[in-house]
Short mmCIF file of C-alpha atoms in Angstrom, two decimals:
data_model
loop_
_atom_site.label_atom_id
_atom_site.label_comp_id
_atom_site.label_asym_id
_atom_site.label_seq_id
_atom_site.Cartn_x
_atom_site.Cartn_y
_atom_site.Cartn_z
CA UNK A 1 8.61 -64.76 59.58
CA UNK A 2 8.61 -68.42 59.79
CA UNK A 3 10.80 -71.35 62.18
CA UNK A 4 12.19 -73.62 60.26
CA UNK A 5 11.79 -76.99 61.51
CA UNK A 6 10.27 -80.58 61.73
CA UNK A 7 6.65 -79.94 62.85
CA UNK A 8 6.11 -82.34 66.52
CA UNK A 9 2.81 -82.21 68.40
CA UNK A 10 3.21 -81.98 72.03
CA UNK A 11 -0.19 -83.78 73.73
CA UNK A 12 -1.37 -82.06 76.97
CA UNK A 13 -3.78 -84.49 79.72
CA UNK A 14 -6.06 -81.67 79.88
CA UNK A 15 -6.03 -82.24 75.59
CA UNK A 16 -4.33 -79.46 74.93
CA UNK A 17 -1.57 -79.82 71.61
CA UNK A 18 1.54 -77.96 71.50
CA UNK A 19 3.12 -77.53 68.17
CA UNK A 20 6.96 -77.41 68.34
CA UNK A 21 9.26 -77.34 65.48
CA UNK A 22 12.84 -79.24 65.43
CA UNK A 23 15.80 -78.12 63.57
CA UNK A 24 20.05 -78.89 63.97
CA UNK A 25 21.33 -81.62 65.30
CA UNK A 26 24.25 -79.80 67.26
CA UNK A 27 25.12 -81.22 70.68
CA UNK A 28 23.88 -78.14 72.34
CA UNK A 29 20.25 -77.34 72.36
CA UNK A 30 18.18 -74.51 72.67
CA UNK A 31 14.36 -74.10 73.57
CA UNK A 32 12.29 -70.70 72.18
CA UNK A 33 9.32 -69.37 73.71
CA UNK A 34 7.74 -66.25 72.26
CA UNK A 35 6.02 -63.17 73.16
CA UNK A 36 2.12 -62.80 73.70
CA UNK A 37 0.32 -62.87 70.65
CA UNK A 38 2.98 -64.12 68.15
CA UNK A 39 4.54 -67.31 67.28
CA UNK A 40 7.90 -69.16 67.64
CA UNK A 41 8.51 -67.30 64.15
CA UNK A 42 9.65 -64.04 65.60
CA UNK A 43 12.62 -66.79 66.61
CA UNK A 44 14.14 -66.92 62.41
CA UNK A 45 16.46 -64.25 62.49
CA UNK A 46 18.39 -65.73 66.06
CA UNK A 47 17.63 -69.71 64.83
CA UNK A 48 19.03 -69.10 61.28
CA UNK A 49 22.47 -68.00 63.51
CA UNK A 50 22.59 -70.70 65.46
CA UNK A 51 23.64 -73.60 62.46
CA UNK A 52 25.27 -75.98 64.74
CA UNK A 53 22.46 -76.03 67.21
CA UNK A 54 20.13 -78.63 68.16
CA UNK A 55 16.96 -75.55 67.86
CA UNK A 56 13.08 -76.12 69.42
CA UNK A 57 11.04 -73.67 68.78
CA UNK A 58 7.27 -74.05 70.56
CA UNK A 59 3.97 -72.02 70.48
CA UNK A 60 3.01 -71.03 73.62
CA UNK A 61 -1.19 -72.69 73.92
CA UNK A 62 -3.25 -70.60 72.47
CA UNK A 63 -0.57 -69.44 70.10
CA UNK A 64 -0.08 -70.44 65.91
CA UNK A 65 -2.30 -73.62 66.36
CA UNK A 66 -1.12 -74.46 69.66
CA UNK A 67 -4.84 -75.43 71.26
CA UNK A 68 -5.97 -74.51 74.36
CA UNK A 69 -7.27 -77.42 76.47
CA UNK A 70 -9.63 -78.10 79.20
CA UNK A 71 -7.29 -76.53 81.92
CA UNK A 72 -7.70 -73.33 80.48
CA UNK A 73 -4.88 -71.16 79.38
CA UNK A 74 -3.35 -69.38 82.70
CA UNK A 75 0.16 -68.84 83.73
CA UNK A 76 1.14 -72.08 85.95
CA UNK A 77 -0.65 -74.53 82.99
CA UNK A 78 1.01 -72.37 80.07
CA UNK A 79 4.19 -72.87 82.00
CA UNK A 80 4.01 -76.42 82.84
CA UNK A 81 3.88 -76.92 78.84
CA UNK A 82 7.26 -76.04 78.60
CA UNK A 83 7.90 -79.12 80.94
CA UNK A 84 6.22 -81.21 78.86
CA UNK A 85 8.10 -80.02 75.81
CA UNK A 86 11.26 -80.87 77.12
CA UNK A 87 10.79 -84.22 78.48
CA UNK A 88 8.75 -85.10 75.13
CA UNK A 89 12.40 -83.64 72.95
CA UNK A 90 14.29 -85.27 75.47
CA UNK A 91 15.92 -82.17 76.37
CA UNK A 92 19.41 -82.23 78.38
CA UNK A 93 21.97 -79.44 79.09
CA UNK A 94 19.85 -76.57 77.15
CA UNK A 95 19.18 -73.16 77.35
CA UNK A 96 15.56 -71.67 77.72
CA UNK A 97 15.37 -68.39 75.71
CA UNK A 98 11.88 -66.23 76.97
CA UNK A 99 10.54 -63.46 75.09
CA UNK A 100 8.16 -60.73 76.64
CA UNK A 101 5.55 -63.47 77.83
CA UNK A 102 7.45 -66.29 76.87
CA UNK A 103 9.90 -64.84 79.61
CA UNK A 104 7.24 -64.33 82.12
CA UNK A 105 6.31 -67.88 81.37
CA UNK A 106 9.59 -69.35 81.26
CA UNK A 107 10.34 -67.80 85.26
CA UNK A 108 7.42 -69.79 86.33
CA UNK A 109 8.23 -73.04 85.34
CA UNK A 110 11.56 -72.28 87.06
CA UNK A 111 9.92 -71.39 89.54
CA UNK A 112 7.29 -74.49 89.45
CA UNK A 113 9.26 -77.18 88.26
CA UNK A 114 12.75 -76.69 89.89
CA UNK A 115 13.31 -80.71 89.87
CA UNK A 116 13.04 -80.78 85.50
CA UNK A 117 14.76 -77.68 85.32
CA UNK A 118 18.07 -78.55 87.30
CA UNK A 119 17.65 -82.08 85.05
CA UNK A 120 17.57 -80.79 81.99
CA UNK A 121 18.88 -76.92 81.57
CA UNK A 122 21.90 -75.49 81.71
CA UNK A 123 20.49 -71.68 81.91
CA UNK A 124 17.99 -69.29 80.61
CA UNK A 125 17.92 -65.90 78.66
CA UNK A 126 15.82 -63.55 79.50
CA UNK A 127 14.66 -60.88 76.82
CA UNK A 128 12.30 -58.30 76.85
CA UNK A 129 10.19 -59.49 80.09
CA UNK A 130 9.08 -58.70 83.45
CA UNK A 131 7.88 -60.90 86.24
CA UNK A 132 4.12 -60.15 86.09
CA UNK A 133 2.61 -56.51 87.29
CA UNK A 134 3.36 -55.54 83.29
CA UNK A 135 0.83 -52.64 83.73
CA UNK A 136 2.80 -50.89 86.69
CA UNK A 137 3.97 -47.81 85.42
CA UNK A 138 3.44 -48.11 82.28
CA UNK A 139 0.85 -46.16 80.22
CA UNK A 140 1.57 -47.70 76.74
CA UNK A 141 0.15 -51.26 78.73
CA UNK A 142 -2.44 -49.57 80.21
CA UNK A 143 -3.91 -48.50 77.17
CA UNK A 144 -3.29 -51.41 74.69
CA UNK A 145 -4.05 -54.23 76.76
CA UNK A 146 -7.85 -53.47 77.52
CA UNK A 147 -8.01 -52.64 73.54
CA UNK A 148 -6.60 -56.07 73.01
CA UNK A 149 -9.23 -57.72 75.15
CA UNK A 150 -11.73 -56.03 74.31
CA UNK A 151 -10.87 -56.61 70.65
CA UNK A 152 -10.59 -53.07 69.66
CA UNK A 153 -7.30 -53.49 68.79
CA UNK A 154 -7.47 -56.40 66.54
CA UNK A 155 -10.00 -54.33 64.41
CA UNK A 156 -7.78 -51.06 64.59
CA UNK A 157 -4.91 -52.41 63.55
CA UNK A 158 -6.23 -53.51 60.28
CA UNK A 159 -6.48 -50.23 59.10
CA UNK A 160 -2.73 -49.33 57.21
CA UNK A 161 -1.95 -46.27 60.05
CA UNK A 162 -2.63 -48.38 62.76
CA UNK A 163 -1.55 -51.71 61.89
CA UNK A 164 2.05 -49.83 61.41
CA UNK A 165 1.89 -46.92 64.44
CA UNK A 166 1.13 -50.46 66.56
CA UNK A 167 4.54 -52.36 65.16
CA UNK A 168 6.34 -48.75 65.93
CA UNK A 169 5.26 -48.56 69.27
CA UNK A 170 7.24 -52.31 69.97
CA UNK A 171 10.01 -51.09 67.96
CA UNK A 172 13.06 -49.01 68.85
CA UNK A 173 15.60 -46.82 66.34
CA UNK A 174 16.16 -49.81 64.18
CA UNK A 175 12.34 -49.89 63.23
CA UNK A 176 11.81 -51.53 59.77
CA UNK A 177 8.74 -50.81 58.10
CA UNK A 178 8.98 -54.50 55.92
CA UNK A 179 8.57 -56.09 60.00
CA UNK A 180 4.84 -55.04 59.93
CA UNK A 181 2.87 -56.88 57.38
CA UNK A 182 4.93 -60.58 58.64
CA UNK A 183 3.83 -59.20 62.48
CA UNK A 184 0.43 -58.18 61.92
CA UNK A 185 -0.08 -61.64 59.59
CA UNK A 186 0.47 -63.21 63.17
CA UNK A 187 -0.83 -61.59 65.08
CA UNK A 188 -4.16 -61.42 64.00
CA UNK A 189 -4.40 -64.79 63.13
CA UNK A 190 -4.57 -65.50 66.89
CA UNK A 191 -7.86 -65.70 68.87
CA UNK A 192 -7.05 -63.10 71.26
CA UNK A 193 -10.54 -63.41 72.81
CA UNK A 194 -9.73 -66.79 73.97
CA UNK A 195 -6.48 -65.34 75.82
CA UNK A 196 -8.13 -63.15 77.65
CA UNK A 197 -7.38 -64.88 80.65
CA UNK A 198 -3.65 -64.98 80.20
CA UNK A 199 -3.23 -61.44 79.47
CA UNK A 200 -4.83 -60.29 82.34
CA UNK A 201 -2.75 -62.83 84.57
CA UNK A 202 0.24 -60.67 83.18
CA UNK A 203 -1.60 -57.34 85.20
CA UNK A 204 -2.61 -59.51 87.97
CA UNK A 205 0.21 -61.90 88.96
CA UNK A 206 3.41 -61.25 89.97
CA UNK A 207 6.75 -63.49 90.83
CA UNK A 208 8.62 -60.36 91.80
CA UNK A 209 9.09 -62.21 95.33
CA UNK A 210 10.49 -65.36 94.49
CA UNK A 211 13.07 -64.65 92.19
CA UNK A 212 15.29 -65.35 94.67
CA UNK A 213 14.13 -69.32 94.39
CA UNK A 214 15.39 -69.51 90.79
CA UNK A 215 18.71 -71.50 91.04
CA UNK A 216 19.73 -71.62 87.57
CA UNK A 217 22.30 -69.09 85.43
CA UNK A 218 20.67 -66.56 83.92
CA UNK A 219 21.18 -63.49 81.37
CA UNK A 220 18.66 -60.78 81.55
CA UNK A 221 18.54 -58.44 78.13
CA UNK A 222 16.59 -55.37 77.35
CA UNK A 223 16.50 -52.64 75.13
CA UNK A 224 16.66 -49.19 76.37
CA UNK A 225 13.67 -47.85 74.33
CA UNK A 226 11.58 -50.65 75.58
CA UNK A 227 8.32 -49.46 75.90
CA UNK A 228 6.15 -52.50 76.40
CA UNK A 229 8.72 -53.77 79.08
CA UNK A 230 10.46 -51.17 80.32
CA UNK A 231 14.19 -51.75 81.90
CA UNK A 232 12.62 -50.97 85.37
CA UNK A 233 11.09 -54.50 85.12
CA UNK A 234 14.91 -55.96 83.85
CA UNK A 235 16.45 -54.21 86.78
CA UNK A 236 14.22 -55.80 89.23
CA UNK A 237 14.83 -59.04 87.17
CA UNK A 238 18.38 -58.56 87.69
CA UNK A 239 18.20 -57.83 91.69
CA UNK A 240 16.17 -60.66 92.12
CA UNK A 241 17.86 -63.49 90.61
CA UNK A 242 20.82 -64.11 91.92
CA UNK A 243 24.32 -64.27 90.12
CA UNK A 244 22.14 -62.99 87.02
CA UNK A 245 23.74 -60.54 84.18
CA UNK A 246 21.98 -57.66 82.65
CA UNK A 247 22.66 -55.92 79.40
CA UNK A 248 20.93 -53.19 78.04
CA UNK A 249 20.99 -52.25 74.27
CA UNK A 250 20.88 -48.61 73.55
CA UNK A 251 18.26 -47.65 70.69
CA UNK A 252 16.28 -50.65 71.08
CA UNK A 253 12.28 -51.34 71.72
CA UNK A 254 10.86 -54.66 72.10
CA UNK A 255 11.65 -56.48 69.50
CA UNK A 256 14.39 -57.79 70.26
CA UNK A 257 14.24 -61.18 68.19
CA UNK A 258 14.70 -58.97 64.86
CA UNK A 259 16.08 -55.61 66.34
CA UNK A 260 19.43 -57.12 67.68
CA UNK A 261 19.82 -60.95 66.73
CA UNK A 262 23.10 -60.70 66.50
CA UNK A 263 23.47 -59.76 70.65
CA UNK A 264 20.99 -62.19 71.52
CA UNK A 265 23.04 -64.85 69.77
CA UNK A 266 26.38 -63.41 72.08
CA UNK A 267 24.71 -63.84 74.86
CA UNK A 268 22.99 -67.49 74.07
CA UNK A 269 26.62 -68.75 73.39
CA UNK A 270 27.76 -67.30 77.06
CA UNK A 271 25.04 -69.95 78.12
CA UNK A 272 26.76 -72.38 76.52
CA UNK A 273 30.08 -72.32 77.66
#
């Protein structure tokens, strides 16, 4: 599990460092953000398909040695980061790919920063994410995300039972028991006590409303045995954003990134076009 790439620190004014990672020199670029609690890793098995793209792969603060800085870590600074990381790359004509959180993330600086984004994207996949409210209706959140910040979690999933029942649950049919030990490597190397705030944002906040504000082409993807994100919150995605596509991959769960890179990669080249 691992982005291959030329290491670049992104500086924040609030002193916050983004690590991204630069790869390709295609003519076409393409800018991954990742899911809550992992890395721009869970990005190989779609980068290493993409050889004659221009890839940036960045960890979200808080994230793989991204730092949080004095402006904390909640959803309108995470997302003005990914302004700053493509005006530092000199980003034109790309596509902004948003996993789980990364997705949630990625919405609000389109939401926030409509000037930068008509400047320098093209459009913006969608995968696996929901526009805040990611508790409603959804026991599986309700459950794991207080363990998380309470950091029950963290210590159950080091035991061998756990650590692998907790991969499952993001997985669908094409579950591979060699994804866990990579996964669980990541995630626990994060300080989830110091995103706290973030997560809860994610039960709190919602964008629901002003999806209708994005102006930008996007492609919404889900899998059908999502449980983390369920396709409720993709069908919502999809009403709300005008001119959007939605396409829902049977057998699926969450992760996406190494469940179906193949489809992801389809649907980043549409975005290209």
């Amino acid at each position: 599990m691992g982005f291959k790439g030329e290491a670049h620190w992104v500086a924040r004014p609030d002193g916050a460092r983004i690590l991204t990672r630069v790869s390709g020199d295609g003519a076409q670029t393409v800018v991954f953000a990742h899911g809550y609690g992992f890395d721009m890793g869970e990005w190989d098995q779609v980068a290493e398909r993409l050889p004659d793209v221009r890839k940036i792969g960045m960890n979200l603060r808080g994230h793989g040695g991204s730092t949080i800085g004095s402006d904390g870590i909640m959803p309108n600074v995470a997302a003005a980061d990914y302004r700053a990381v493509l005006e530092a790359h000199d980003v034109q004509d790309a596509v902004l790919v948003g996993h789980s959180t990364g997705g949630f993330l990625a919405m609000r600086f389109l939401l926030e920063h409509p000037e930068v984004v008509q400047q320098r994207l093209r459009g913006c996949l969608l995968i696996g994410t929901f526009a805040g409210d990611v508790s409603r209706k959804n026991l599986q959140n309700r459950i794991q995300i207080p363990l998380i910040q309470t950091g029950l979690l963290t210590a159950m999933v080091r035991i061998p039972i756990f650590g692998r029942a907790f991969i499952r649950s993001l997985s669908g049919d094409g579950f591979d028991p060699a994804w866990v030990k990579p996964a669980l490597d990541v995630f626990l190397a994060n300080d989830h006590r110091a995103l706290v705030p973030l997560l809860q944002a994610l039960v709190d906040q919602s964008d629901y409303h002003r999806l209708s504000q994005i102006d930008l082409p996007c492609r919404i993807v889900v899998g059908e045995k999502d449980h983390t994100t369920p396709s409720f919150h993709a069908d919502d995605l999809h009403a709300g954003i005008q001119g959007s596509t939605l396409r829902r991959i049977p057998g699926a769960g969450h992760l996406l990134n190494w469940e179906a890179p193949d489809i992801l990669v389809e649907e980043l080249r549409a975005l290209m076009v």
